[in-house]
Tab-separated table of C-alpha atoms and ligand atoms in Angstrom:
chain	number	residue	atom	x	y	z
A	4	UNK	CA	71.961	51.359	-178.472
A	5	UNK	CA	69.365	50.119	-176.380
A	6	UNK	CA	70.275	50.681	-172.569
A	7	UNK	CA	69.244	48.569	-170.087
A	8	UNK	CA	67.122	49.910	-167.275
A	9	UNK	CA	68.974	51.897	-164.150
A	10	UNK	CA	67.395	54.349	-161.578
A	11	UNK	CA	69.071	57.034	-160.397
A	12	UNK	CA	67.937	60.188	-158.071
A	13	UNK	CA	69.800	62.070	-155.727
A	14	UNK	CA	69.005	64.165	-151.973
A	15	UNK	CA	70.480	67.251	-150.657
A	16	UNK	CA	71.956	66.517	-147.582
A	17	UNK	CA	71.081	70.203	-146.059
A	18	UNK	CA	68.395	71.106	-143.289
A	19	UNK	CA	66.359	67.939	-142.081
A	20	UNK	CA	63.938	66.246	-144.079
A	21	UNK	CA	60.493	66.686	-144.557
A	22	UNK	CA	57.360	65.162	-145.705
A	23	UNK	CA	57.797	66.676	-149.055
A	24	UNK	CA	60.566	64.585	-149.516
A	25	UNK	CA	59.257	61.486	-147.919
A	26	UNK	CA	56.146	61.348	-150.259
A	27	UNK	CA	57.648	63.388	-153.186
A	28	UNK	CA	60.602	60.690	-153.401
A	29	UNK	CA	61.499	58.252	-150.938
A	30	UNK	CA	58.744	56.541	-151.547
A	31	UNK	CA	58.951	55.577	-155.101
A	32	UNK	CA	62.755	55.218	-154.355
A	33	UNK	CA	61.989	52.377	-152.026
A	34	UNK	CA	59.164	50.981	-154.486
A	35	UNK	CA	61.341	50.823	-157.087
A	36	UNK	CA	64.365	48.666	-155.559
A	37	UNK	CA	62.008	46.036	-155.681
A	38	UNK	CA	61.660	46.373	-159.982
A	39	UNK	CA	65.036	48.140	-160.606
A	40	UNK	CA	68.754	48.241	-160.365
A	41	UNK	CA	68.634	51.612	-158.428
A	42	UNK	CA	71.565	54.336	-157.770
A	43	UNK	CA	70.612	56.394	-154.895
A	44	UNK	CA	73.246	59.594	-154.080
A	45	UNK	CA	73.578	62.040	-151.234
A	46	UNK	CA	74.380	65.406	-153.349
A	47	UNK	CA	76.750	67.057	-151.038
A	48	UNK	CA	78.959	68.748	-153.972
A	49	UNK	CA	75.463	70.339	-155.001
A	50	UNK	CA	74.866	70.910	-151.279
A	51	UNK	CA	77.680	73.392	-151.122
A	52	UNK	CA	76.506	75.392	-153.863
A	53	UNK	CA	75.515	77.541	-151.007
A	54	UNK	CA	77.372	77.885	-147.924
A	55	UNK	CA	77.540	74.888	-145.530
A	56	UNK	CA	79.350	74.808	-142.529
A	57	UNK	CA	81.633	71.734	-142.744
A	58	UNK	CA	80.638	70.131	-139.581
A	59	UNK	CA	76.999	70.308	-139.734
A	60	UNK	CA	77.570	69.109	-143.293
A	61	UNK	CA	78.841	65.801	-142.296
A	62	UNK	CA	76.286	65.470	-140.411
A	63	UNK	CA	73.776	66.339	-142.449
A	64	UNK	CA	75.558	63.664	-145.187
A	65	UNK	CA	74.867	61.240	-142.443
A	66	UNK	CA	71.694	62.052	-140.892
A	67	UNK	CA	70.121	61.953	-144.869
A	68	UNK	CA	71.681	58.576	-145.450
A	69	UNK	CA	70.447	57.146	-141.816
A	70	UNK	CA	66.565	58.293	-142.981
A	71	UNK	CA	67.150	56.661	-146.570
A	72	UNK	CA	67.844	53.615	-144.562
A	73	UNK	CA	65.269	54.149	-142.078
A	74	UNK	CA	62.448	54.484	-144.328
A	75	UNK	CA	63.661	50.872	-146.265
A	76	UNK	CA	66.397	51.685	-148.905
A	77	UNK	CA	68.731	48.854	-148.455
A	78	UNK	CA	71.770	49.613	-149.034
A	79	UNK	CA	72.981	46.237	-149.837
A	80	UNK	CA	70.309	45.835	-152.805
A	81	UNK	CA	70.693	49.221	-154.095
A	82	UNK	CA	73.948	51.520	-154.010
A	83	UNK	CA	73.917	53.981	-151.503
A	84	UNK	CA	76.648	56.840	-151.635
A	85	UNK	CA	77.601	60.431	-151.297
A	86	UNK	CA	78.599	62.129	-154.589
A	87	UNK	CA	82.238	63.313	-154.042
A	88	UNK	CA	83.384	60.582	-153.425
A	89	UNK	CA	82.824	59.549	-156.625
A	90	UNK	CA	84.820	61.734	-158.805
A	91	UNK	CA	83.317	61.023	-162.307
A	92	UNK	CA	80.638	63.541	-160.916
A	93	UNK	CA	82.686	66.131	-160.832
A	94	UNK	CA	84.295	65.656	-164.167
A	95	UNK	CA	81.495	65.053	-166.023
A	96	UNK	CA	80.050	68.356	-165.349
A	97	UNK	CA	82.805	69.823	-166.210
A	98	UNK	CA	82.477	68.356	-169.800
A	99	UNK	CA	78.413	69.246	-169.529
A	100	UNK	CA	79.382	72.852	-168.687
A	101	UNK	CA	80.999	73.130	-172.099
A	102	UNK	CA	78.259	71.510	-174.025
A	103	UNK	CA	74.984	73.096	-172.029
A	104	UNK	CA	74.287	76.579	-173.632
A	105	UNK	CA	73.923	80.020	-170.830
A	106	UNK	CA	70.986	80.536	-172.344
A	107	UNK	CA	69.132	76.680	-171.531
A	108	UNK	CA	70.478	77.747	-167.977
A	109	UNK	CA	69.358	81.134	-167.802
A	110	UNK	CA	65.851	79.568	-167.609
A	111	UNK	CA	65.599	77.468	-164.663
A	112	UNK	CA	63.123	79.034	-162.267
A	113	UNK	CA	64.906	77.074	-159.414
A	114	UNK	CA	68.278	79.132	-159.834
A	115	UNK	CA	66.157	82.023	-160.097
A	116	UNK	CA	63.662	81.256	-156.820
A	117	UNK	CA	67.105	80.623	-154.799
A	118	UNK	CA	69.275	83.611	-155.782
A	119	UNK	CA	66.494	85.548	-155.339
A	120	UNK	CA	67.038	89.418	-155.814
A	121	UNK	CA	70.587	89.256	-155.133
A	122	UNK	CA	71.692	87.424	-158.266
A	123	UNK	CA	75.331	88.813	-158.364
A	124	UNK	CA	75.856	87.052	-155.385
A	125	UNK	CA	74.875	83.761	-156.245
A	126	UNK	CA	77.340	81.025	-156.611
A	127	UNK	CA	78.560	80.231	-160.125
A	128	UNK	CA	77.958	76.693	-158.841
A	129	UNK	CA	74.534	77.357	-157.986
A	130	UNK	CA	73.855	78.642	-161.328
A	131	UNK	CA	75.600	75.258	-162.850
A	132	UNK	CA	74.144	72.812	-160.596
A	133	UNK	CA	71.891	71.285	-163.251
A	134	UNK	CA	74.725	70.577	-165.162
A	135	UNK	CA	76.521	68.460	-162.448
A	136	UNK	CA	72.508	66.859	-162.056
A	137	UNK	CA	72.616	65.690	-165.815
A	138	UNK	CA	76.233	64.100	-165.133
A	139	UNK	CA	74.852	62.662	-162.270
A	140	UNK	CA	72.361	61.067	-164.094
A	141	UNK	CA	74.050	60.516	-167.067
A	142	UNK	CA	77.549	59.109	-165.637
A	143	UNK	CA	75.506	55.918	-164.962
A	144	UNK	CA	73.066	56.133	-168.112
A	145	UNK	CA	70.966	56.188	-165.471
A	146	UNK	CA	66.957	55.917	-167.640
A	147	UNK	CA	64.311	56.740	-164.661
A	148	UNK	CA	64.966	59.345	-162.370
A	149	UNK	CA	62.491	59.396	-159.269
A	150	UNK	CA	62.044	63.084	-158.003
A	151	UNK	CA	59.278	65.215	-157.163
A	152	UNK	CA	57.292	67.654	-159.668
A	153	UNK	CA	59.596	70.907	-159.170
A	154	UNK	CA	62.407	68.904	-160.254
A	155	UNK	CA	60.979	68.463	-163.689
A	156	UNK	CA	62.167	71.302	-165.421
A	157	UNK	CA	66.366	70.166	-164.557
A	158	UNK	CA	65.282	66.744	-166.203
A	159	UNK	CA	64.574	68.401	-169.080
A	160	UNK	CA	67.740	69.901	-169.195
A	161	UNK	CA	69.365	66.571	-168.519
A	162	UNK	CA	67.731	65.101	-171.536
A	163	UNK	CA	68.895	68.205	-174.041
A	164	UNK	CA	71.877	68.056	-172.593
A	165	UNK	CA	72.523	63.847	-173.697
A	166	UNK	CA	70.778	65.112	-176.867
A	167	UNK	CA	73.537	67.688	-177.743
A	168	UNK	CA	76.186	65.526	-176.645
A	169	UNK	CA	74.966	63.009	-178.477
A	170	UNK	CA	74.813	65.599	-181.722
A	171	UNK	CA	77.793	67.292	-181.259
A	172	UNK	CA	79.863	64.384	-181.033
A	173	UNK	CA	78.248	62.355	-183.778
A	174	UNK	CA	81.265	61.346	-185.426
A	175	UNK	CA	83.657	60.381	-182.780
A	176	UNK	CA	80.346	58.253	-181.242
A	177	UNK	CA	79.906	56.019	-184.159
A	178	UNK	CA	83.588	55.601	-184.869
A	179	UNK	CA	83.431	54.232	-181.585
A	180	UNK	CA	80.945	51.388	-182.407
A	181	UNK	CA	77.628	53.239	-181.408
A	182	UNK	CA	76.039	52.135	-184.778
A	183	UNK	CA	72.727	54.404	-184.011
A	184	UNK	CA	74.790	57.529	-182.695
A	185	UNK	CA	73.288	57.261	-179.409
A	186	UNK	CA	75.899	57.373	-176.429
A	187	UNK	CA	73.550	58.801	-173.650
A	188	UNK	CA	69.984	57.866	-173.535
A	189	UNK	CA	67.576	60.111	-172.525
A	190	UNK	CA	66.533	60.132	-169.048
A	191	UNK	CA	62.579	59.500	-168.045
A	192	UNK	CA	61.375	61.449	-164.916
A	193	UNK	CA	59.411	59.188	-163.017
A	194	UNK	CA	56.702	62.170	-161.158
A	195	UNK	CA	54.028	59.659	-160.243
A	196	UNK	CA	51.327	59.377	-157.614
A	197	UNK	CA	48.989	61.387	-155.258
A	198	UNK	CA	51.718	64.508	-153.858
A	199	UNK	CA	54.724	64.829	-156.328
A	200	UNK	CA	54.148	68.573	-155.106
A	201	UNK	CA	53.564	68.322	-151.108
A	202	UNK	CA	52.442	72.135	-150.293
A	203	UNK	CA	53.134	74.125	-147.421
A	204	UNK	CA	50.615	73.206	-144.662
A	205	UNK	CA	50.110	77.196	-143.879
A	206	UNK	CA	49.764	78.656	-147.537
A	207	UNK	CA	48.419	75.683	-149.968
A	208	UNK	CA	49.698	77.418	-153.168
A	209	UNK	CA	53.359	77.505	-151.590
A	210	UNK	CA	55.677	74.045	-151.900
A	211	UNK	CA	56.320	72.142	-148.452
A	212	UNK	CA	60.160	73.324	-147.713
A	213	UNK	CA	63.092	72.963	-145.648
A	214	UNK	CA	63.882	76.661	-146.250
A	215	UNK	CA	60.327	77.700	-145.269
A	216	UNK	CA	60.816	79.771	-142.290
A	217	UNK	CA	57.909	78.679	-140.492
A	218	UNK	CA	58.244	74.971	-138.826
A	219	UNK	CA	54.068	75.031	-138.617
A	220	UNK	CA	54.498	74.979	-142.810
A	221	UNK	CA	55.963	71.284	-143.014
A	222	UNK	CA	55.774	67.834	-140.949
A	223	UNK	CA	59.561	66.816	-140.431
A	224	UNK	CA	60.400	63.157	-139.844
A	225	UNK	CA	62.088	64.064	-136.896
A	226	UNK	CA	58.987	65.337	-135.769
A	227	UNK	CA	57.460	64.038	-132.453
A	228	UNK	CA	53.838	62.446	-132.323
A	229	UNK	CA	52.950	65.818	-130.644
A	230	UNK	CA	54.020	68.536	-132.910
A	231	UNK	CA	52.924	66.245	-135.565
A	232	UNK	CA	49.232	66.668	-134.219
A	233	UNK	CA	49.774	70.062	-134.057
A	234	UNK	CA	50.931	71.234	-137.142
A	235	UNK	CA	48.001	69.513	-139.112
A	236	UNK	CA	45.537	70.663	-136.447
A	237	UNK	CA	46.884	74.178	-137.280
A	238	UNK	CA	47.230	73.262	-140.826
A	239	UNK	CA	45.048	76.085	-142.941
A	240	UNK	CA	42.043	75.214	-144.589
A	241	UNK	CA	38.392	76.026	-145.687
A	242	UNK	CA	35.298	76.136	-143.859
A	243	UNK	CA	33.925	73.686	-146.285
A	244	UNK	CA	33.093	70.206	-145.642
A	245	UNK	CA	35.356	67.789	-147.994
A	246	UNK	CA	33.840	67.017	-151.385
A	247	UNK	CA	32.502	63.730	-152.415
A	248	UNK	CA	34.778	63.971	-156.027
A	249	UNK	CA	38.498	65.165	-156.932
A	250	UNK	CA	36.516	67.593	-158.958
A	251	UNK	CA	35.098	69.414	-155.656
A	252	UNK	CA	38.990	70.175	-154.679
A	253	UNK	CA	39.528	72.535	-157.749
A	254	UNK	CA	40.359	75.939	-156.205
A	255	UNK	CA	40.705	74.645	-152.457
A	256	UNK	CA	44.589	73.926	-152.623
A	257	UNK	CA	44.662	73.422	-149.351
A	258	UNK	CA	42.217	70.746	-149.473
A	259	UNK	CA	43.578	69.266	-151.842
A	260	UNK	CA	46.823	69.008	-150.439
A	261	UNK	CA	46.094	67.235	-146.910
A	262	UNK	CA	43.518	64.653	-148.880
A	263	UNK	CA	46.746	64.129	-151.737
A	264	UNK	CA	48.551	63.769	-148.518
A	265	UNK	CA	46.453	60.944	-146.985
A	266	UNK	CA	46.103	59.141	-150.005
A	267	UNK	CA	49.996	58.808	-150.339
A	268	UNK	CA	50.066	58.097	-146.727
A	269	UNK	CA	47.455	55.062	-147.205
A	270	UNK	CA	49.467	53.976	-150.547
A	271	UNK	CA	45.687	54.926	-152.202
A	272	UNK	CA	44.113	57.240	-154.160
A	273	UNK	CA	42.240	60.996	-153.725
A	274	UNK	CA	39.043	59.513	-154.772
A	275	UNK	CA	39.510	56.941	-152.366
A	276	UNK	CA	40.079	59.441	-149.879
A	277	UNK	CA	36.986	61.368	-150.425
A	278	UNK	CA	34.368	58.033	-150.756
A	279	UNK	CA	35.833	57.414	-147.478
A	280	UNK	CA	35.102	61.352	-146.437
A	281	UNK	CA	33.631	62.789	-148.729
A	282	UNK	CA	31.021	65.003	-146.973
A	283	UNK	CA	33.177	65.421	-143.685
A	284	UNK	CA	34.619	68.031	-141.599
A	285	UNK	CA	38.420	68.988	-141.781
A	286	UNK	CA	37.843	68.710	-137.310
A	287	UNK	CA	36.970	64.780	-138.322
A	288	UNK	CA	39.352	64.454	-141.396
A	289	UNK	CA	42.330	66.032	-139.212
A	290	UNK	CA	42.862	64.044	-136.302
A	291	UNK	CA	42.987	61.143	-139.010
A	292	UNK	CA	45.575	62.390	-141.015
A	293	UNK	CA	47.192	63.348	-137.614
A	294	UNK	CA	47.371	59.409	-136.691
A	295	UNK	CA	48.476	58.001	-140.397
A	296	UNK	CA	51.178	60.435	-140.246
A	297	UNK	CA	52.646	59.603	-136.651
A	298	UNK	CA	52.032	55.951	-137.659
A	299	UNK	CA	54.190	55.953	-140.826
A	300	UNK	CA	57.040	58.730	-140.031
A	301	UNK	CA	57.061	57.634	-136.247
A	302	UNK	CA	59.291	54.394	-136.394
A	303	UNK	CA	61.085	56.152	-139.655
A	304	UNK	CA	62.251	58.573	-136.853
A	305	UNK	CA	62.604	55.981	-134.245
A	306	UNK	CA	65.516	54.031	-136.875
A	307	UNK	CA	66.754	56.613	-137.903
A	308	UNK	CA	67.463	57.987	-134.448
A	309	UNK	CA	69.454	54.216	-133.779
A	310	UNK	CA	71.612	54.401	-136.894
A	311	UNK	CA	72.861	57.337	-136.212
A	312	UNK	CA	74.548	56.141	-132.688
A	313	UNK	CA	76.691	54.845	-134.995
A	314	UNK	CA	78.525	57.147	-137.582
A	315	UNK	CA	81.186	54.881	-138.182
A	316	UNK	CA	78.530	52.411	-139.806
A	317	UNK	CA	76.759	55.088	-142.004
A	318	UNK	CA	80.397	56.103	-143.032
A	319	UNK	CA	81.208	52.531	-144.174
A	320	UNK	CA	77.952	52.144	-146.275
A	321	UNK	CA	78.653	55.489	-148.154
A	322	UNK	CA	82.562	53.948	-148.987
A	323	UNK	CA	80.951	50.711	-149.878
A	324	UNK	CA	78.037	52.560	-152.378
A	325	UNK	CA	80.829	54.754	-153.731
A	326	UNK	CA	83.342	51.911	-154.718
A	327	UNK	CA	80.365	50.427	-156.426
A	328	UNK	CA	79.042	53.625	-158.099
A	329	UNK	CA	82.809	54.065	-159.363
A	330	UNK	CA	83.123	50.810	-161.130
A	331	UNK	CA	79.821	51.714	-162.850
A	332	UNK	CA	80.590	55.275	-163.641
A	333	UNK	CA	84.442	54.968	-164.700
A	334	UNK	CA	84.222	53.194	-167.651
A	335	UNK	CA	81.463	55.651	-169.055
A	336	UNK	CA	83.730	58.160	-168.198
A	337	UNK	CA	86.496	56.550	-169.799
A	338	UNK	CA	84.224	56.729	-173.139
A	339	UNK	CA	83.297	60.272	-172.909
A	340	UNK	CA	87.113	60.907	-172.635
A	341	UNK	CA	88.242	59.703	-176.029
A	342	UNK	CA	84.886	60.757	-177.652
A	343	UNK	CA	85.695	64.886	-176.853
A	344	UNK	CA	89.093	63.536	-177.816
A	345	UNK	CA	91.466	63.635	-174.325
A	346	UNK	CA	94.344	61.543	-173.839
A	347	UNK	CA	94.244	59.236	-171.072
A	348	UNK	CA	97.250	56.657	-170.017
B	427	LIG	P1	65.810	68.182	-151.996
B	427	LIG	O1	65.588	68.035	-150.546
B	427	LIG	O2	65.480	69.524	-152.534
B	427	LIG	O3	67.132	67.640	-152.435
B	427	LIG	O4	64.731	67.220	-152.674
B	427	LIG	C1	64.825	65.817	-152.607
B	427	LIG	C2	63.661	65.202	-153.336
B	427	LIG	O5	62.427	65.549	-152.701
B	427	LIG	C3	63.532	65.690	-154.797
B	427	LIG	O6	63.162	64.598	-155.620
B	427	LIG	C4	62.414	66.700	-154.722
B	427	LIG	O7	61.704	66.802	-155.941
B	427	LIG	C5	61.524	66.116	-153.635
B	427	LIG	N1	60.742	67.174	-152.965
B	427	LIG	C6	61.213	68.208	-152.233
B	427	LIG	N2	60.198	68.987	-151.771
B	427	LIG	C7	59.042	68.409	-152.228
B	427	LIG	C8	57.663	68.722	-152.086
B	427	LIG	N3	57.245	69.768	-151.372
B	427	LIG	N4	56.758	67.905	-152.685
B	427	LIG	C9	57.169	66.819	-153.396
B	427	LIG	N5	58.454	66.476	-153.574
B	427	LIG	C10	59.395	67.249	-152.991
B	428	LIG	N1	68.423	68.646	-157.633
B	428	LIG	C1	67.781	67.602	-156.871
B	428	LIG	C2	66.941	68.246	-155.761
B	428	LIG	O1	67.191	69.313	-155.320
B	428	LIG	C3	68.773	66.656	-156.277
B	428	LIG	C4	69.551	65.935	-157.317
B	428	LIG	C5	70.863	66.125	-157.626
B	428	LIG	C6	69.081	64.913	-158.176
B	428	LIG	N2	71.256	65.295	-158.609
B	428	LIG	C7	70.188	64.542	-158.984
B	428	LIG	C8	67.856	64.308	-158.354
B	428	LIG	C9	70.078	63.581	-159.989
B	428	LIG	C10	67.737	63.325	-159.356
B	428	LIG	C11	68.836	62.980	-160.156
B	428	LIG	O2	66.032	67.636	-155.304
């Protein structure tokens, strides 16, 4: 079956968001309303795979839904939506639980980096959550997922995961009119650009995160024009000048990482970045990074800030988005049903 084209990609509403995020994936999100019929979610069941306080969940569902719109996602043109309200989420992990294997799940380095030492404790959601990510995905037949670099490996899992399904239920899937077997097609990650890996802006071989405990290691969008200045005039780097060629940033991650940061900043490219600085001083190259940044996050903030005075509105979009991401998802649901063979009335 050929499958028409359908982006989907997904945002954990937890701790505030950061320019890792901005530049990893709201970006191409936004770009790619303006190609693609796009399905944009706010992953609060995935959220809770470790422990949220309810309140400052809600909040968190709305304040990641208010930057979305902020920074251009419209919700009218795409669907916007949180995930449990759309129940075919749920379900459909449960059916990708039964056909994803321990041992595919056993090697995700992102269960592994966030149960840490203490792996008995961990959630069994936590350890599953890739699952419910491929029945995100998949509950659409969503083709393109935008997301940033570390979320690579899960798409991979996504894709062996329709693959299996797809084996295991050969039979049922062509008696069904599939003539070529294929029921889910395999998702494309869609890592593109100058930062699908922002790094930290204190340790350059360490990913830009909201669970970072230092603030100085990541630019918020929240973030005011003057701790904005601060953090990159703090930022760590070398005592060399800035090379003339992308070649000259091998070794010098941190380098590297505030010019890939410009150069997604500027919508342009590193060598771009270094014919214009090539030769430079990080004291020059800083206080220009400094201003591209408050210029593009500042009125992101500033919106976001105004949607929010109104919770009520940011609740309505998420029940509109939902209703529309249910008519999608239901009848594909429907499907998967009588393919494992359940009775439905
Ligand atoms: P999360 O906040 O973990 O739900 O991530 C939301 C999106 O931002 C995902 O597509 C991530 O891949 C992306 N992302 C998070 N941190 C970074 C980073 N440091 N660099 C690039 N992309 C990132
Ligand atoms: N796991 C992703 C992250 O942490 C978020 C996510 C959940 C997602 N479901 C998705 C991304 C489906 C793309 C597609 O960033």
């Amino acid at each position: 079956m050929k499958f028409q084209e359908r982006v989907f990609s997904g945002m954990q509403p937890t701790g505030s968001l950061h320019l890792g995020n901005y530049l990893g994936a709201m970006l191409k999100w936004i770009d790619l309303q303006k190609t693609h019929e796009c399905i944009y979610c706010v992953v609060d069941l995935h959220a809770i795979t470790v422990w949220q306080d309810p309140a400052e969940l809600r909040q968190a569902i709305r304040q990641v839904t208010a930057a979305y719109m902020a920074a251009g996602l419209d919700p009218k043109k795409s669907i916007l939506f949180n995930q449990s309200q759309v129940s075919a989420h749920a379900e459909l992990a449960w059916v990708f639980n039964c056909v994803a294997r321990l041992g595919w799940l056993n090697r995700m380095t992102q269960f592994k980096e966030k149960a840490g030492k203490d792996r008995e404790n961990a959630s069994v959601g936590l350890y599953a959550y890739p699952n419910l990510m491929a029945a995100d995905i998949l509950a659409y037949r969503a083709t393109h997922v935008p997301v940033g670099d570390d979320q690579k490996q899960h798409l991979e899992l996504a894709r062996d995961i329709a693959q299996k399904f797809n084996n295991d239920f050969a039979e049922p899937i062509r008696e069904m009119g599939y003539e070529d077997g294929i029921f889910f097609p395999q998702p494309e990650p869609v890592i593109t650009g100058p930062a699908t890996r922002v790094m930290s802006l204190r340790d350059g071989t360490r990913k830009m995160s909201k669970s970072e405990p230092s603030d100085l290691s990541r630019i918020n969008l929240t973030d005011d024009v003057d701790s904005i200045a601060k953090k990159i005039k703090k930022a760590k780097t070398d005592p060399e000048p800035l090379p003339g060629e992308v070649e000259g940033l091998e070794a010098r991650p941190e380098a590297e990482n505030l010019v890939g940061i410009y150069a997604a900043l500027a919508g342009t490219s590193k060598p771009d970045v270094l014919s214009e600085f090539g030769g430079k001083q990080f004291s020059q190259f800083k206080p220009a990074l400094a201003e591209l940044c408050v210029e593009k996050l500042g009125p992101i903030a500033d919106e976001a800030r105004r949607l929010m005075n109104d919770p009520a509105e940011i609740d309505r979009v998420l029940a509109n988005g939902s209703e529309r991401a249910r008519e999608l998802a239901t009848p594909i649901l429907n499907e998967v049903k009588d393919v494992v063979g359940f009775i439905r009335g």
